[in-house]
Amino acid sequence: MVSRVIPVDPFDLVIFGGTGDLAHRKILPGLYLRYLSGQMPEGSRIIGAARTEQDSDAFRAFVKTGIDEFVAEDKQDSEAVERFLSHIEYVRVDAKGTDGWSDLKDLMRDGVIKAFYFSVAPSLFGDLAERLHLNGIADGESRIVVEKPFGRDLASAKALNSVLAEHFDETQIYRIDHYLGKETVQNLMAVRFGNILFEPLWNAQYIDHIQITVSETVGVGGRGGYYDKSGAMRDMVQNHLMQLLCLIAMEPPAQFDPDAVRDEKLKVIRALDPVPSKDIVRGQYRADGDEPAYREDAGDPNSHTESFIAMKVQVSNWRWSGTPIYLRTGKKLRARASEIAVVFKDPPHSIFGVQEGRRGNVLVIRLQPDEGMNLRVTIKEPGPGGMRLMEVPLDMSFADAVGGAGDDVPDAYERLIMDVIRGNQTLFMRGDEVEAAWAWTDPMINRWEDNGDIPEPYDAGSSGPDGSLALLVRDGRRWREVK
Ligand code: NAP
């Protein structure tokens, strides 16, 4: 099935940090793909901005290397690449100084949407916001896009929010969490609120528990120094897993509108109970043959930062009281997979007698790889031998239903950037959401930092530390094996 492409209005998009890794690998190749699909109109321009001294031709050559390297071969169309590159300019700008700002102002056009992507360290956000205003480059209609990490605790997130708020209204600020741009994540809302089938069962009466897993096979490798200052809680739970939790647990918004959706997500975060130490397991991967242990990757032999975390979370409201949500995420695990599993309760009475090994229905929402959903249902095992039951997946994967999510469906960055141009904030985090998330995670982080808590070692290629398995076994449950 070919996806329907609705072109956006012409825009000038300035990418501060245009010479950086994120711009090279994700933002610029993503924009090329949107151009190729016909969504980016000819009247649009992309302006790279950074301190590196170079002209627009040199920057275009840099953009081309990103397209060569990070865009699939079947999407490499040399003519289209050349046309795309003709929409690109470069301006040398120093976020902390006066250099380049008047050049940037001269480049900007009236009558098109103006967006500014802050693909730089968060310490520069305030400088950029201030200079955009002082130099009269941004106006009340402009949009700014900011990358994670949005703070490292509540105090720093508040400081970032207030520095941005000095120059931009909340309706102009787009805080990116690329998980929210994933097709399946949006499908989660469509499935929950577009069907009558699931919502009546979507509560503690029918759902035994929920598991949210984001599992990676890679270690922290080259970014060990950066990662060691954050750890799995700050790097993954506070943002990505929290967003997934919100979408799975929120009440139906009155309409699919940015503030209605974000209001409901915020209510979930505010309803989260503090998590006691006994319900949190932190882990650190061991060395594996020639592969270094986490502490070597981090460059600190005494590091107490977690490369894995599992926790049992309770949403204290009428819908979820008594139904835990288990979160786990980590590096150097067995599989690279992200999924949400909604595990339903057994039927209240089995007319078939006690069935060995029988379990309730499970709805699995896979985010990666192979985005899709499947529902495990109990059926009769075919053939003679009486009423023997078995479980089979009722597959709702995109691949079968809509002819593959791969080719025509934009990836998360592409979609989110186009949402910025369209002025749709639904899939972006609001300032109060981010602050509420830090307000929930801060006490846990402070507790283990104050107590000098030492993470439990685990083997590379495993499912994490033993304590993580025990966390569920204790409750008579077990983690699903992700593949
Ligand atoms: P990076 O490779 O270190 O790039 C940083 C960019 O900032 C460079 O283009 C640099 O260019 C520019 N810059 C630094 N100081 C500047 C100044 N004073 N004025 C103007 N430009 C300046 O970092 P990155 O990996 O692209 O990450 C950018 C942001 O995205 C960070 O906040 C990061 O946490 C976030 N992020 C990155 C990824 C990723 O996969 N890379 C993923 C999620 C979030 P010059 O040296 O030429 O000035």
mmCIF file with all atom_site columns, C-alpha atoms and ligand atoms in Angstrom, residues 17-23 25 49-52 90 93-96 118-122 124-125 147-149 226 413, ligand 1:
data_model
loop_
_atom_site.group_PDB
_atom_site.id
_atom_site.type_symbol
_atom_site.label_atom_id
_atom_site.label_alt_id
_atom_site.label_comp_id
_atom_site.label_asym_id
_atom_site.label_entity_id
_atom_site.label_seq_id
_atom_site.pdbx_PDB_ins_code
_atom_site.Cartn_x
_atom_site.Cartn_y
_atom_site.Cartn_z
_atom_site.occupancy
_atom_site.B_iso_or_equiv
_atom_site.pdbx_formal_charge
_atom_site.auth_seq_id
_atom_site.auth_comp_id
_atom_site.auth_asym_id
_atom_site.auth_atom_id
_atom_site.pdbx_PDB_model_num
ATOM   1  C CA  . GLY A 1 17  ? 24.474 21.816 14.980 1.00 0.00 ? 17  GLY A CA  1
ATOM   2  C CA  . GLY A 1 18  ? 24.117 21.085 11.255 1.00 0.00 ? 18  GLY A CA  1
ATOM   3  C CA  . THR A 1 19  ? 27.674 19.731 11.202 1.00 0.00 ? 19  THR A CA  1
ATOM   4  C CA  . GLY A 1 20  ? 27.005 17.314 14.100 1.00 0.00 ? 20  GLY A CA  1
ATOM   5  C CA  . ASP A 1 21  ? 26.365 13.592 14.266 1.00 0.00 ? 21  ASP A CA  1
ATOM   6  C CA  . LEU A 1 22  ? 22.592 13.727 14.712 1.00 0.00 ? 22  LEU A CA  1
ATOM   7  C CA  . ALA A 1 23  ? 22.120 16.093 11.764 1.00 0.00 ? 23  ALA A CA  1
ATOM   8  C CA  . ARG A 1 25  ? 22.862 10.563 10.451 1.00 0.00 ? 25  ARG A CA  1
ATOM   9  C CA  . ALA A 1 49  ? 24.372 26.495 11.132 1.00 0.00 ? 49  ALA A CA  1
ATOM   10 C CA  . ALA A 1 50  ? 27.457 25.803 13.255 1.00 0.00 ? 50  ALA A CA  1
ATOM   11 C CA  . ARG A 1 51  ? 30.866 27.293 14.047 1.00 0.00 ? 51  ARG A CA  1
ATOM   12 C CA  . THR A 1 52  ? 32.818 25.344 11.411 1.00 0.00 ? 52  THR A CA  1
ATOM   13 C CA  . TYR A 1 90  ? 25.141 26.973 5.300  1.00 0.00 ? 90  TYR A CA  1
ATOM   14 C CA  . VAL A 1 93  ? 27.099 30.966 13.524 1.00 0.00 ? 93  VAL A CA  1
ATOM   15 C CA  . ASP A 1 94  ? 28.454 30.895 17.047 1.00 0.00 ? 94  ASP A CA  1
ATOM   16 C CA  . ALA A 1 95  ? 25.703 30.246 19.594 1.00 0.00 ? 95  ALA A CA  1
ATOM   17 C CA  . LYS A 1 96  ? 27.753 31.920 22.275 1.00 0.00 ? 96  LYS A CA  1
ATOM   18 C CA  . PHE A 1 118 ? 18.520 22.969 18.282 1.00 0.00 ? 118 PHE A CA  1
ATOM   19 C CA  . SER A 1 119 ? 20.671 19.911 17.508 1.00 0.00 ? 119 SER A CA  1
ATOM   20 C CA  . VAL A 1 120 ? 23.355 21.033 19.928 1.00 0.00 ? 120 VAL A CA  1
ATOM   21 C CA  . ALA A 1 121 ? 24.252 20.455 23.578 1.00 0.00 ? 121 ALA A CA  1
ATOM   22 C CA  . PRO A 1 122 ? 21.443 21.613 25.927 1.00 0.00 ? 122 PRO A CA  1
ATOM   23 C CA  . LEU A 1 124 ? 23.477 26.132 24.255 1.00 0.00 ? 124 LEU A CA  1
ATOM   24 C CA  . PHE A 1 125 ? 19.652 26.178 24.183 1.00 0.00 ? 125 PHE A CA  1
ATOM   25 C CA  . GLU A 1 147 ? 16.632 17.375 21.506 1.00 0.00 ? 147 GLU A CA  1
ATOM   26 C CA  . LYS A 1 148 ? 17.000 15.113 24.491 1.00 0.00 ? 148 LYS A CA  1
ATOM   27 C CA  . PRO A 1 149 ? 18.359 15.109 27.121 1.00 0.00 ? 149 PRO A CA  1
ATOM   28 C CA  . TYR A 1 226 ? 28.541 10.667 28.365 1.00 0.00 ? 226 TYR A CA  1
ATOM   29 C CA  . TYR A 1 413 ? 12.573 11.676 12.763 1.00 0.00 ? 413 TYR A CA  1
HETATM 30 P P1  . NAP B 2 .   ? 27.705 16.592 18.076 1.00 0.00 ? 1   NAP B P1  1
HETATM 31 O O1  . NAP B 2 .   ? 28.034 15.613 17.006 1.00 0.00 ? 1   NAP B O1  1
HETATM 32 O O2  . NAP B 2 .   ? 28.711 16.834 19.153 1.00 0.00 ? 1   NAP B O2  1
HETATM 33 O O3  . NAP B 2 .   ? 27.350 17.976 17.369 1.00 0.00 ? 1   NAP B O3  1
HETATM 34 C C1  . NAP B 2 .   ? 27.246 19.164 18.078 1.00 0.00 ? 1   NAP B C1  1
HETATM 35 C C2  . NAP B 2 .   ? 26.973 20.276 17.092 1.00 0.00 ? 1   NAP B C2  1
HETATM 36 O O4  . NAP B 2 .   ? 26.914 21.513 17.795 1.00 0.00 ? 1   NAP B O4  1
HETATM 37 C C3  . NAP B 2 .   ? 28.046 20.419 16.036 1.00 0.00 ? 1   NAP B C3  1
HETATM 38 O O5  . NAP B 2 .   ? 27.414 20.652 14.794 1.00 0.00 ? 1   NAP B O5  1
HETATM 39 C C4  . NAP B 2 .   ? 28.813 21.659 16.482 1.00 0.00 ? 1   NAP B C4  1
HETATM 40 O O6  . NAP B 2 .   ? 29.345 22.254 15.335 1.00 0.00 ? 1   NAP B O6  1
HETATM 41 C C5  . NAP B 2 .   ? 27.691 22.480 17.088 1.00 0.00 ? 1   NAP B C5  1
HETATM 42 N N1  . NAP B 2 .   ? 28.164 23.467 18.046 1.00 0.00 ? 1   NAP B N1  1
HETATM 43 C C6  . NAP B 2 .   ? 28.896 23.264 19.165 1.00 0.00 ? 1   NAP B C6  1
HETATM 44 N N2  . NAP B 2 .   ? 29.133 24.447 19.786 1.00 0.00 ? 1   NAP B N2  1
HETATM 45 C C7  . NAP B 2 .   ? 28.523 25.407 19.045 1.00 0.00 ? 1   NAP B C7  1
HETATM 46 C C8  . NAP B 2 .   ? 28.409 26.810 19.167 1.00 0.00 ? 1   NAP B C8  1
HETATM 47 N N3  . NAP B 2 .   ? 28.962 27.488 20.177 1.00 0.00 ? 1   NAP B N3  1
HETATM 48 N N4  . NAP B 2 .   ? 27.708 27.472 18.229 1.00 0.00 ? 1   NAP B N4  1
HETATM 49 C C9  . NAP B 2 .   ? 27.143 26.823 17.193 1.00 0.00 ? 1   NAP B C9  1
HETATM 50 N N5  . NAP B 2 .   ? 27.211 25.481 17.033 1.00 0.00 ? 1   NAP B N5  1
HETATM 51 C C10 . NAP B 2 .   ? 27.906 24.789 17.939 1.00 0.00 ? 1   NAP B C10 1
HETATM 52 O O7  . NAP B 2 .   ? 26.366 16.230 18.822 1.00 0.00 ? 1   NAP B O7  1
HETATM 53 P P2  . NAP B 2 .   ? 25.126 15.379 18.253 1.00 0.00 ? 1   NAP B P2  1
HETATM 54 O O8  . NAP B 2 .   ? 25.399 13.934 18.527 1.00 0.00 ? 1   NAP B O8  1
HETATM 55 O O9  . NAP B 2 .   ? 24.810 15.785 16.870 1.00 0.00 ? 1   NAP B O9  1
HETATM 56 O O10 . NAP B 2 .   ? 23.969 15.809 19.244 1.00 0.00 ? 1   NAP B O10 1
HETATM 57 C C11 . NAP B 2 .   ? 23.295 17.046 19.170 1.00 0.00 ? 1   NAP B C11 1
HETATM 58 C C12 . NAP B 2 .   ? 22.200 17.060 20.225 1.00 0.00 ? 1   NAP B C12 1
HETATM 59 O O11 . NAP B 2 .   ? 21.308 16.007 19.972 1.00 0.00 ? 1   NAP B O11 1
HETATM 60 C C13 . NAP B 2 .   ? 22.706 16.839 21.647 1.00 0.00 ? 1   NAP B C13 1
HETATM 61 O O12 . NAP B 2 .   ? 21.885 17.556 22.547 1.00 0.00 ? 1   NAP B O12 1
HETATM 62 C C14 . NAP B 2 .   ? 22.490 15.349 21.857 1.00 0.00 ? 1   NAP B C14 1
HETATM 63 O O13 . NAP B 2 .   ? 22.335 15.016 23.224 1.00 0.00 ? 1   NAP B O13 1
HETATM 64 C C15 . NAP B 2 .   ? 21.206 15.147 21.094 1.00 0.00 ? 1   NAP B C15 1
HETATM 65 N N6  . NAP B 2 .   ? 20.983 13.773 20.615 1.00 0.00 ? 1   NAP B N6  1
HETATM 66 C C16 . NAP B 2 .   ? 21.887 13.182 19.782 1.00 0.00 ? 1   NAP B C16 1
HETATM 67 C C17 . NAP B 2 .   ? 21.651 11.902 19.322 1.00 0.00 ? 1   NAP B C17 1
HETATM 68 C C18 . NAP B 2 .   ? 22.592 11.218 18.372 1.00 0.00 ? 1   NAP B C18 1
HETATM 69 O O14 . NAP B 2 .   ? 22.292 10.095 17.967 1.00 0.00 ? 1   NAP B O14 1
HETATM 70 N N7  . NAP B 2 .   ? 23.691 11.820 17.987 1.00 0.00 ? 1   NAP B N7  1
HETATM 71 C C19 . NAP B 2 .   ? 20.494 11.219 19.727 1.00 0.00 ? 1   NAP B C19 1
HETATM 72 C C20 . NAP B 2 .   ? 19.584 11.861 20.571 1.00 0.00 ? 1   NAP B C20 1
HETATM 73 C C21 . NAP B 2 .   ? 19.844 13.147 21.001 1.00 0.00 ? 1   NAP B C21 1
HETATM 74 P P3  . NAP B 2 .   ? 30.674 23.128 15.299 1.00 0.00 ? 1   NAP B P3  1
HETATM 75 O O15 . NAP B 2 .   ? 31.714 22.409 16.059 1.00 0.00 ? 1   NAP B O15 1
HETATM 76 O O16 . NAP B 2 .   ? 30.927 23.233 13.826 1.00 0.00 ? 1   NAP B O16 1
HETATM 77 O O17 . NAP B 2 .   ? 30.304 24.415 15.895 1.00 0.00 ? 1   NAP B O17 1
#
